[in-house]
mmCIF file of C-alpha atoms in Angstrom:
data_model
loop_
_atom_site.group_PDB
_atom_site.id
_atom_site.type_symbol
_atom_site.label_atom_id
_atom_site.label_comp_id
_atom_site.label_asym_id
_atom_site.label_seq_id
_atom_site.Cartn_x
_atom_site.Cartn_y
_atom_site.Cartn_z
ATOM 1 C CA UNK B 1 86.308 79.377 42.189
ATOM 2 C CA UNK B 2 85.910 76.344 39.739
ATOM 3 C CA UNK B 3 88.773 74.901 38.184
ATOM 4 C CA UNK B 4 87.236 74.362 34.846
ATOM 5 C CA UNK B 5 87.191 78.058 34.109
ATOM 6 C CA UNK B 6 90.161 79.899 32.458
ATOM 7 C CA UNK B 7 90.883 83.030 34.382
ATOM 8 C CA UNK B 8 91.939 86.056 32.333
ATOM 9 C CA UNK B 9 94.456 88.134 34.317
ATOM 10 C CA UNK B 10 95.890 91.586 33.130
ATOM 11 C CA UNK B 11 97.853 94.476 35.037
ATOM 12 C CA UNK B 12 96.010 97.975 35.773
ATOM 13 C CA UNK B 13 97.515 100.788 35.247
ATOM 14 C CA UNK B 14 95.083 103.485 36.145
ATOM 15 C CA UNK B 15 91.287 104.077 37.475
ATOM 16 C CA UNK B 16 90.098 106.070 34.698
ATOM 17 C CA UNK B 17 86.865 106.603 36.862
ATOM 18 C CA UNK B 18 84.390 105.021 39.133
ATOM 19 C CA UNK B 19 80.395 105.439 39.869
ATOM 20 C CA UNK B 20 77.567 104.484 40.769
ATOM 21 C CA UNK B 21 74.538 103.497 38.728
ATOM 22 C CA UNK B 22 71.284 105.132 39.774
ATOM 23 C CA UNK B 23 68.519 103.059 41.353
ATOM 24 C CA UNK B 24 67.958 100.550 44.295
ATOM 25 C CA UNK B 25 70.084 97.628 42.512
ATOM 26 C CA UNK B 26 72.421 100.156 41.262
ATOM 27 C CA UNK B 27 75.992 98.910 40.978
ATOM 28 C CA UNK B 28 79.010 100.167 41.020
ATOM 29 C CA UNK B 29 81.438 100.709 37.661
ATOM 30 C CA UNK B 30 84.864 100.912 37.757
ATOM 31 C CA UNK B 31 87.069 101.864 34.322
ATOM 32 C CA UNK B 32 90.070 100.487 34.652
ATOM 33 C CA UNK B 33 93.183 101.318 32.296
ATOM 34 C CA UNK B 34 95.510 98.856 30.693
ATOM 35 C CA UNK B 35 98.261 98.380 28.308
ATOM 36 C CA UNK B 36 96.279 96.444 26.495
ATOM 37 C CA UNK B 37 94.109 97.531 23.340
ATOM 38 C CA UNK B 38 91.089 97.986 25.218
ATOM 39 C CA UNK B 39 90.268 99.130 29.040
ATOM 40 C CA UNK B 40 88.586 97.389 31.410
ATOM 41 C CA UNK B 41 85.193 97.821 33.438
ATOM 42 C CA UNK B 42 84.038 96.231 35.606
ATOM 43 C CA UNK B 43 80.228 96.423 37.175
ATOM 44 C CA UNK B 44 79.694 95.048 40.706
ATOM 45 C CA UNK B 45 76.282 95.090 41.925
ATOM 46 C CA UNK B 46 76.037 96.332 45.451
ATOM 47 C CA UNK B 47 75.879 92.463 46.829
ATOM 48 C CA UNK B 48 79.230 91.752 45.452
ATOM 49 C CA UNK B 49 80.824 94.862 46.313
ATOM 50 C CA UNK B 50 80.331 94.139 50.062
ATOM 51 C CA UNK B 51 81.518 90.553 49.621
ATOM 52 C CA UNK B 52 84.443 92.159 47.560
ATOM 53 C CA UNK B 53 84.915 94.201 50.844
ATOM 54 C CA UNK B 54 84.428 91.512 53.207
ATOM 55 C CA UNK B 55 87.560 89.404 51.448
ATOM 56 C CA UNK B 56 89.679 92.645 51.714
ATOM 57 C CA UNK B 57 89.235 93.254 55.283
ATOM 58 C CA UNK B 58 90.201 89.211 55.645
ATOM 59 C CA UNK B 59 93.271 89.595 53.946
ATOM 60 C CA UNK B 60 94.316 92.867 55.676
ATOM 61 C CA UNK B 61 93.525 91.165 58.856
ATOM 62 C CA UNK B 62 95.120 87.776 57.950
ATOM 63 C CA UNK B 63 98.366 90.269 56.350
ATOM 64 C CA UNK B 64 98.358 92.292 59.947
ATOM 65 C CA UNK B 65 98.423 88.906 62.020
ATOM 66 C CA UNK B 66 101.345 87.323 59.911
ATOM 67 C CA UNK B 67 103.432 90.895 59.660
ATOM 68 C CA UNK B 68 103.185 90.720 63.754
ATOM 69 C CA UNK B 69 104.295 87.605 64.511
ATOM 70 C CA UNK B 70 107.902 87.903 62.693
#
């Protein structure tokens, strides 16, 4: 992640819905509902989706191995 980007963070309150757009490259859309004025979606071609779920299994793994050692 660069350093010379602002990051815009927000809290989720809700998946309003999720799918999949049709076609080879398809990619995946997610709604997402806020407290905010507007909702949220996001659209995550396929390639980033499985790095998305690469970084999650990390972190579960990583949270697993730190829960066990206490």
């Amino acid at each position: 992640m660069s350093d010379d980007k602002p990051v815009v963070e927000f809290y989720v309150n809700d998946v309003d819905s999720v799918w999949i757009e049709p076609g080879i490259q398809g990619a995946l859309r997610v709604l997402l509902c806020t407290d905010h004025a507007q909702d949220v979606a996001l659209r995550l071609p396929l390639r980033v989706l499985a790095i998305l779920e690469s970084k999650f299994e990390e972190v579960r793994a990583s949270q697993q191995k730190s829960s066990s050692i206490q």
